mmCIF file of the C-alpha atoms, coordinates in Angstrom:
data_MODEL
# 
_entry.id   MODEL 
# 
loop_
_atom_site.group_PDB 
_atom_site.id 
_atom_site.type_symbol 
_atom_site.label_atom_id 
_atom_site.label_alt_id 
_atom_site.label_comp_id 
_atom_site.label_asym_id 
_atom_site.label_entity_id 
_atom_site.label_seq_id 
_atom_site.pdbx_PDB_ins_code 
_atom_site.Cartn_x 
_atom_site.Cartn_y 
_atom_site.Cartn_z 
_atom_site.occupancy 
_atom_site.B_iso_or_equiv 
_atom_site.pdbx_formal_charge 
_atom_site.auth_seq_id 
_atom_site.auth_comp_id 
_atom_site.auth_asym_id 
_atom_site.auth_atom_id 
_atom_site.pdbx_PDB_model_num 
ATOM 1   C CA . UNK A 1 1   ? 109.508 122.869 45.970 1.00 0.00 ? 1   UNK A CA 1 
ATOM 2   C CA . UNK A 1 2   ? 107.061 120.111 46.885 1.00 0.00 ? 2   UNK A CA 1 
ATOM 3   C CA . UNK A 1 3   ? 108.493 116.720 46.721 1.00 0.00 ? 3   UNK A CA 1 
ATOM 4   C CA . UNK A 1 4   ? 106.725 113.476 47.546 1.00 0.00 ? 4   UNK A CA 1 
ATOM 5   C CA . UNK A 1 5   ? 109.349 111.096 49.013 1.00 0.00 ? 5   UNK A CA 1 
ATOM 6   C CA . UNK A 1 6   ? 107.049 108.430 49.853 1.00 0.00 ? 6   UNK A CA 1 
ATOM 7   C CA . UNK A 1 7   ? 103.262 107.943 50.236 1.00 0.00 ? 7   UNK A CA 1 
ATOM 8   C CA . UNK A 1 8   ? 101.674 111.067 52.050 1.00 0.00 ? 8   UNK A CA 1 
ATOM 9   C CA . UNK A 1 9   ? 104.971 112.507 52.851 1.00 0.00 ? 9   UNK A CA 1 
ATOM 10  C CA . UNK A 1 10  ? 105.514 116.020 51.662 1.00 0.00 ? 10  UNK A CA 1 
ATOM 11  C CA . UNK A 1 11  ? 108.572 118.189 51.618 1.00 0.00 ? 11  UNK A CA 1 
ATOM 12  C CA . UNK A 1 12  ? 109.025 121.909 50.935 1.00 0.00 ? 12  UNK A CA 1 
ATOM 13  C CA . UNK A 1 13  ? 111.911 124.159 50.699 1.00 0.00 ? 13  UNK A CA 1 
ATOM 14  C CA . UNK A 1 14  ? 112.125 127.929 50.016 1.00 0.00 ? 14  UNK A CA 1 
ATOM 15  C CA . UNK A 1 15  ? 112.458 128.862 46.467 1.00 0.00 ? 15  UNK A CA 1 
ATOM 16  C CA . UNK A 1 16  ? 113.672 132.461 46.288 1.00 0.00 ? 16  UNK A CA 1 
ATOM 17  C CA . UNK A 1 17  ? 116.033 132.580 49.301 1.00 0.00 ? 17  UNK A CA 1 
ATOM 18  C CA . UNK A 1 18  ? 117.864 129.404 47.784 1.00 0.00 ? 18  UNK A CA 1 
ATOM 19  C CA . UNK A 1 19  ? 118.475 131.392 44.580 1.00 0.00 ? 19  UNK A CA 1 
ATOM 20  C CA . UNK A 1 20  ? 119.459 134.633 46.291 1.00 0.00 ? 20  UNK A CA 1 
ATOM 21  C CA . UNK A 1 21  ? 121.850 132.640 48.591 1.00 0.00 ? 21  UNK A CA 1 
ATOM 22  C CA . UNK A 1 22  ? 123.713 130.552 45.884 1.00 0.00 ? 22  UNK A CA 1 
ATOM 23  C CA . UNK A 1 23  ? 123.987 133.783 43.710 1.00 0.00 ? 23  UNK A CA 1 
ATOM 24  C CA . UNK A 1 24  ? 125.441 135.644 46.668 1.00 0.00 ? 24  UNK A CA 1 
ATOM 25  C CA . UNK A 1 25  ? 127.782 132.832 47.645 1.00 0.00 ? 25  UNK A CA 1 
ATOM 26  C CA . UNK A 1 26  ? 129.291 132.846 44.252 1.00 0.00 ? 26  UNK A CA 1 
ATOM 27  C CA . UNK A 1 27  ? 129.663 136.550 44.255 1.00 0.00 ? 27  UNK A CA 1 
ATOM 28  C CA . UNK A 1 28  ? 131.216 136.668 47.485 1.00 0.00 ? 28  UNK A CA 1 
ATOM 29  C CA . UNK A 1 29  ? 133.811 134.062 46.552 1.00 0.00 ? 29  UNK A CA 1 
ATOM 30  C CA . UNK A 1 30  ? 134.462 135.846 43.267 1.00 0.00 ? 30  UNK A CA 1 
ATOM 31  C CA . UNK A 1 31  ? 134.624 139.237 44.831 1.00 0.00 ? 31  UNK A CA 1 
ATOM 32  C CA . UNK A 1 32  ? 137.082 138.099 47.701 1.00 0.00 ? 32  UNK A CA 1 
ATOM 33  C CA . UNK A 1 33  ? 139.275 136.102 45.292 1.00 0.00 ? 33  UNK A CA 1 
ATOM 34  C CA . UNK A 1 34  ? 139.643 138.822 43.096 1.00 0.00 ? 34  UNK A CA 1 
ATOM 35  C CA . UNK A 1 35  ? 140.552 141.338 45.858 1.00 0.00 ? 35  UNK A CA 1 
ATOM 36  C CA . UNK A 1 36  ? 142.757 138.583 47.324 1.00 0.00 ? 36  UNK A CA 1 
ATOM 37  C CA . UNK A 1 37  ? 144.759 137.910 44.082 1.00 0.00 ? 37  UNK A CA 1 
ATOM 38  C CA . UNK A 1 38  ? 145.151 141.684 43.362 1.00 0.00 ? 38  UNK A CA 1 
ATOM 39  C CA . UNK A 1 39  ? 146.505 142.519 46.783 1.00 0.00 ? 39  UNK A CA 1 
ATOM 40  C CA . UNK A 1 40  ? 150.066 143.389 46.664 1.00 0.00 ? 40  UNK A CA 1 
ATOM 41  C CA . UNK A 1 41  ? 152.332 146.344 46.987 1.00 0.00 ? 41  UNK A CA 1 
ATOM 42  C CA . UNK A 1 42  ? 150.443 149.451 47.399 1.00 0.00 ? 42  UNK A CA 1 
ATOM 43  C CA . UNK A 1 43  ? 151.292 153.056 46.991 1.00 0.00 ? 43  UNK A CA 1 
ATOM 44  C CA . UNK A 1 44  ? 150.472 153.423 50.725 1.00 0.00 ? 44  UNK A CA 1 
ATOM 45  C CA . UNK A 1 45  ? 153.356 151.461 51.593 1.00 0.00 ? 45  UNK A CA 1 
ATOM 46  C CA . UNK A 1 46  ? 151.392 148.726 52.958 1.00 0.00 ? 46  UNK A CA 1 
ATOM 47  C CA . UNK A 1 47  ? 152.799 145.221 51.981 1.00 0.00 ? 47  UNK A CA 1 
ATOM 48  C CA . UNK A 1 48  ? 150.501 142.275 51.578 1.00 0.00 ? 48  UNK A CA 1 
ATOM 49  C CA . UNK A 1 49  ? 152.015 138.712 51.751 1.00 0.00 ? 49  UNK A CA 1 
ATOM 50  C CA . UNK A 1 50  ? 150.761 135.607 50.284 1.00 0.00 ? 50  UNK A CA 1 
ATOM 51  C CA . UNK A 1 51  ? 149.267 134.736 53.446 1.00 0.00 ? 51  UNK A CA 1 
ATOM 52  C CA . UNK A 1 52  ? 147.194 137.751 53.506 1.00 0.00 ? 52  UNK A CA 1 
ATOM 53  C CA . UNK A 1 53  ? 146.074 136.963 49.927 1.00 0.00 ? 53  UNK A CA 1 
ATOM 54  C CA . UNK A 1 54  ? 145.047 133.340 50.911 1.00 0.00 ? 54  UNK A CA 1 
ATOM 55  C CA . UNK A 1 55  ? 143.247 134.508 54.135 1.00 0.00 ? 55  UNK A CA 1 
ATOM 56  C CA . UNK A 1 56  ? 141.385 137.080 52.190 1.00 0.00 ? 56  UNK A CA 1 
ATOM 57  C CA . UNK A 1 57  ? 140.005 134.317 49.832 1.00 0.00 ? 57  UNK A CA 1 
ATOM 58  C CA . UNK A 1 58  ? 139.450 132.072 52.863 1.00 0.00 ? 58  UNK A CA 1 
ATOM 59  C CA . UNK A 1 59  ? 137.299 134.753 54.387 1.00 0.00 ? 59  UNK A CA 1 
ATOM 60  C CA . UNK A 1 60  ? 135.115 134.749 51.278 1.00 0.00 ? 60  UNK A CA 1 
ATOM 61  C CA . UNK A 1 61  ? 134.743 131.010 51.223 1.00 0.00 ? 61  UNK A CA 1 
ATOM 62  C CA . UNK A 1 62  ? 133.617 131.378 54.834 1.00 0.00 ? 62  UNK A CA 1 
ATOM 63  C CA . UNK A 1 63  ? 131.204 134.079 54.106 1.00 0.00 ? 63  UNK A CA 1 
ATOM 64  C CA . UNK A 1 64  ? 129.814 132.112 51.070 1.00 0.00 ? 64  UNK A CA 1 
ATOM 65  C CA . UNK A 1 65  ? 129.247 128.991 53.533 1.00 0.00 ? 65  UNK A CA 1 
ATOM 66  C CA . UNK A 1 66  ? 127.395 131.345 55.979 1.00 0.00 ? 66  UNK A CA 1 
ATOM 67  C CA . UNK A 1 67  ? 125.129 132.778 53.182 1.00 0.00 ? 67  UNK A CA 1 
ATOM 68  C CA . UNK A 1 68  ? 124.553 129.152 52.116 1.00 0.00 ? 68  UNK A CA 1 
ATOM 69  C CA . UNK A 1 69  ? 123.073 128.342 55.574 1.00 0.00 ? 69  UNK A CA 1 
ATOM 70  C CA . UNK A 1 70  ? 119.967 130.447 54.430 1.00 0.00 ? 70  UNK A CA 1 
ATOM 71  C CA . UNK A 1 71  ? 119.282 127.657 51.835 1.00 0.00 ? 71  UNK A CA 1 
ATOM 72  C CA . UNK A 1 72  ? 119.127 124.930 54.504 1.00 0.00 ? 72  UNK A CA 1 
ATOM 73  C CA . UNK A 1 73  ? 115.380 125.261 55.740 1.00 0.00 ? 73  UNK A CA 1 
ATOM 74  C CA . UNK A 1 74  ? 113.119 122.411 55.057 1.00 0.00 ? 74  UNK A CA 1 
ATOM 75  C CA . UNK A 1 75  ? 109.896 120.901 56.189 1.00 0.00 ? 75  UNK A CA 1 
ATOM 76  C CA . UNK A 1 76  ? 108.888 117.433 55.853 1.00 0.00 ? 76  UNK A CA 1 
ATOM 77  C CA . UNK A 1 77  ? 105.624 116.045 57.004 1.00 0.00 ? 77  UNK A CA 1 
ATOM 78  C CA . UNK A 1 78  ? 104.183 112.738 57.123 1.00 0.00 ? 78  UNK A CA 1 
ATOM 79  C CA . UNK A 1 79  ? 101.037 111.172 58.831 1.00 0.00 ? 79  UNK A CA 1 
ATOM 80  C CA . UNK A 1 80  ? 102.714 110.808 62.202 1.00 0.00 ? 80  UNK A CA 1 
ATOM 81  C CA . UNK A 1 81  ? 104.299 114.271 62.495 1.00 0.00 ? 81  UNK A CA 1 
ATOM 82  C CA . UNK A 1 82  ? 106.276 117.246 60.806 1.00 0.00 ? 82  UNK A CA 1 
ATOM 83  C CA . UNK A 1 83  ? 109.951 117.797 60.940 1.00 0.00 ? 83  UNK A CA 1 
ATOM 84  C CA . UNK A 1 84  ? 111.131 121.421 60.733 1.00 0.00 ? 84  UNK A CA 1 
ATOM 85  C CA . UNK A 1 85  ? 114.741 122.101 59.749 1.00 0.00 ? 85  UNK A CA 1 
ATOM 86  C CA . UNK A 1 86  ? 115.564 125.803 60.131 1.00 0.00 ? 86  UNK A CA 1 
ATOM 87  C CA . UNK A 1 87  ? 119.006 127.687 59.379 1.00 0.00 ? 87  UNK A CA 1 
ATOM 88  C CA . UNK A 1 88  ? 120.732 126.021 62.647 1.00 0.00 ? 88  UNK A CA 1 
ATOM 89  C CA . UNK A 1 89  ? 118.151 123.755 64.478 1.00 0.00 ? 89  UNK A CA 1 
ATOM 90  C CA . UNK A 1 90  ? 115.923 120.935 63.501 1.00 0.00 ? 90  UNK A CA 1 
ATOM 91  C CA . UNK A 1 91  ? 112.748 119.653 65.470 1.00 0.00 ? 91  UNK A CA 1 
ATOM 92  C CA . UNK A 1 92  ? 110.523 116.863 65.099 1.00 0.00 ? 92  UNK A CA 1 
ATOM 93  C CA . UNK A 1 93  ? 106.754 117.347 66.355 1.00 0.00 ? 93  UNK A CA 1 
ATOM 94  C CA . UNK A 1 94  ? 104.033 114.486 66.526 1.00 0.00 ? 94  UNK A CA 1 
ATOM 95  C CA . UNK A 1 95  ? 100.763 116.112 65.020 1.00 0.00 ? 95  UNK A CA 1 
ATOM 96  C CA . UNK A 1 96  ? 99.151  115.593 68.426 1.00 0.00 ? 96  UNK A CA 1 
ATOM 97  C CA . UNK A 1 97  ? 101.523 118.202 69.890 1.00 0.00 ? 97  UNK A CA 1 
ATOM 98  C CA . UNK A 1 98  ? 100.589 120.697 67.274 1.00 0.00 ? 98  UNK A CA 1 
ATOM 99  C CA . UNK A 1 99  ? 97.587  122.795 67.699 1.00 0.00 ? 99  UNK A CA 1 
ATOM 100 C CA . UNK A 1 100 ? 97.728  124.162 64.083 1.00 0.00 ? 100 UNK A CA 1 
ATOM 101 C CA . UNK A 1 101 ? 99.665  125.367 61.236 1.00 0.00 ? 101 UNK A CA 1 
ATOM 102 C CA . UNK A 1 102 ? 99.358  129.233 60.853 1.00 0.00 ? 102 UNK A CA 1 
ATOM 103 C CA . UNK A 1 103 ? 100.698 131.961 58.835 1.00 0.00 ? 103 UNK A CA 1 
ATOM 104 C CA . UNK A 1 104 ? 99.969  135.095 60.690 1.00 0.00 ? 104 UNK A CA 1 
ATOM 105 C CA . UNK A 1 105 ? 99.403  138.492 58.859 1.00 0.00 ? 105 UNK A CA 1 
ATOM 106 C CA . UNK A 1 106 ? 102.584 140.268 58.211 1.00 0.00 ? 106 UNK A CA 1 
ATOM 107 C CA . UNK A 1 107 ? 104.756 137.392 59.049 1.00 0.00 ? 107 UNK A CA 1 
ATOM 108 C CA . UNK A 1 108 ? 107.906 136.296 56.824 1.00 0.00 ? 108 UNK A CA 1 
ATOM 109 C CA . UNK A 1 109 ? 107.146 132.576 57.307 1.00 0.00 ? 109 UNK A CA 1 
ATOM 110 C CA . UNK A 1 110 ? 104.737 130.063 58.756 1.00 0.00 ? 110 UNK A CA 1 
ATOM 111 C CA . UNK A 1 111 ? 104.770 128.568 62.024 1.00 0.00 ? 111 UNK A CA 1 
ATOM 112 C CA . UNK A 1 112 ? 103.534 125.640 64.065 1.00 0.00 ? 112 UNK A CA 1 
ATOM 113 C CA . UNK A 1 113 ? 101.363 126.519 67.059 1.00 0.00 ? 113 UNK A CA 1 
ATOM 114 C CA . UNK A 1 114 ? 102.344 124.533 70.171 1.00 0.00 ? 114 UNK A CA 1 
ATOM 115 C CA . UNK A 1 115 ? 100.637 124.344 73.543 1.00 0.00 ? 115 UNK A CA 1 
ATOM 116 C CA . UNK A 1 116 ? 101.368 126.908 76.117 1.00 0.00 ? 116 UNK A CA 1 
ATOM 117 C CA . UNK A 1 117 ? 101.358 129.961 73.698 1.00 0.00 ? 117 UNK A CA 1 
ATOM 118 C CA . UNK A 1 118 ? 104.699 128.466 72.145 1.00 0.00 ? 118 UNK A CA 1 
ATOM 119 C CA . UNK A 1 119 ? 105.524 128.168 68.512 1.00 0.00 ? 119 UNK A CA 1 
ATOM 120 C CA . UNK A 1 120 ? 108.163 127.105 66.007 1.00 0.00 ? 120 UNK A CA 1 
ATOM 121 C CA . UNK A 1 121 ? 108.946 128.945 62.944 1.00 0.00 ? 121 UNK A CA 1 
ATOM 122 C CA . UNK A 1 122 ? 108.895 127.242 59.512 1.00 0.00 ? 122 UNK A CA 1 
ATOM 123 C CA . UNK A 1 123 ? 111.410 129.311 57.704 1.00 0.00 ? 123 UNK A CA 1 
ATOM 124 C CA . UNK A 1 124 ? 110.942 126.702 54.724 1.00 0.00 ? 124 UNK A CA 1 
ATOM 125 C CA . UNK A 1 125 ? 107.510 128.282 54.202 1.00 0.00 ? 125 UNK A CA 1 
ATOM 126 C CA . UNK A 1 126 ? 108.356 131.773 53.234 1.00 0.00 ? 126 UNK A CA 1 
ATOM 127 C CA . UNK A 1 127 ? 106.041 134.835 52.514 1.00 0.00 ? 127 UNK A CA 1 
ATOM 128 C CA . UNK A 1 128 ? 108.100 135.778 49.383 1.00 0.00 ? 128 UNK A CA 1 
ATOM 129 C CA . UNK A 1 129 ? 107.353 132.513 47.676 1.00 0.00 ? 129 UNK A CA 1 
ATOM 130 C CA . UNK A 1 130 ? 103.701 133.269 47.471 1.00 0.00 ? 130 UNK A CA 1 
ATOM 131 C CA . UNK A 1 131 ? 101.814 130.504 45.681 1.00 0.00 ? 131 UNK A CA 1 
ATOM 132 C CA . UNK A 1 132 ? 104.482 127.947 46.863 1.00 0.00 ? 132 UNK A CA 1 
ATOM 133 C CA . UNK A 1 133 ? 103.987 129.102 50.551 1.00 0.00 ? 133 UNK A CA 1 
ATOM 134 C CA . UNK A 1 134 ? 100.101 128.717 50.123 1.00 0.00 ? 134 UNK A CA 1 
ATOM 135 C CA . UNK A 1 135 ? 100.607 125.204 48.812 1.00 0.00 ? 135 UNK A CA 1 
ATOM 136 C CA . UNK A 1 136 ? 102.911 124.286 51.553 1.00 0.00 ? 136 UNK A CA 1 
ATOM 137 C CA . UNK A 1 137 ? 100.439 125.622 54.363 1.00 0.00 ? 137 UNK A CA 1 
ATOM 138 C CA . UNK A 1 138 ? 97.470  123.792 52.756 1.00 0.00 ? 138 UNK A CA 1 
ATOM 139 C CA . UNK A 1 139 ? 99.454  120.499 52.465 1.00 0.00 ? 139 UNK A CA 1 
ATOM 140 C CA . UNK A 1 140 ? 100.644 120.881 56.271 1.00 0.00 ? 140 UNK A CA 1 
ATOM 141 C CA . UNK A 1 141 ? 97.140  121.710 57.347 1.00 0.00 ? 141 UNK A CA 1 
ATOM 142 C CA . UNK A 1 142 ? 95.673  118.825 55.584 1.00 0.00 ? 142 UNK A CA 1 
ATOM 143 C CA . UNK A 1 143 ? 98.298  116.424 56.948 1.00 0.00 ? 143 UNK A CA 1 
ATOM 144 C CA . UNK A 1 144 ? 97.388  117.801 60.612 1.00 0.00 ? 144 UNK A CA 1 
ATOM 145 C CA . UNK A 1 145 ? 93.831  117.430 60.112 1.00 0.00 ? 145 UNK A CA 1 
ATOM 146 C CA . UNK A 1 146 ? 94.030  114.100 58.803 1.00 0.00 ? 146 UNK A CA 1 
ATOM 147 C CA . UNK A 1 147 ? 96.248  113.141 61.874 1.00 0.00 ? 147 UNK A CA 1 
ATOM 148 C CA . UNK A 1 148 ? 94.287  114.962 64.624 1.00 0.00 ? 148 UNK A CA 1 
ATOM 149 C CA . UNK A 1 149 ? 90.802  114.198 63.179 1.00 0.00 ? 149 UNK A CA 1 
# 
């Protein structure tokens, strides 16, 4: 989604993975809660206590939180630079430190090309988002071109 935060500031977040991550998180919590509540005495002789049931529900919540991390990526850019927040890490780069914004053939997401053959993946701009990804790359390239001349 492209959101104007201030003048000449653009922000993009992935679309499909956010939907999939949210639905998966709800599903995980529901399944682990149902299993936790249905645990009890079984014909196998195994006895599940209340602590086992609570642990099962907590496990579902933890897995759901892990799934929601996939919805965290964001890229925010302005005239000075670009901030890339992926699943766990976040980096801020001045445009002068970025050689160009690319989306290699067959890649899952865009990336910032840096000096010395280094790059940083932009997980917020994903190939599965198609037109949204194209708009994001174009906007980032436009800001990069304006900043670097």
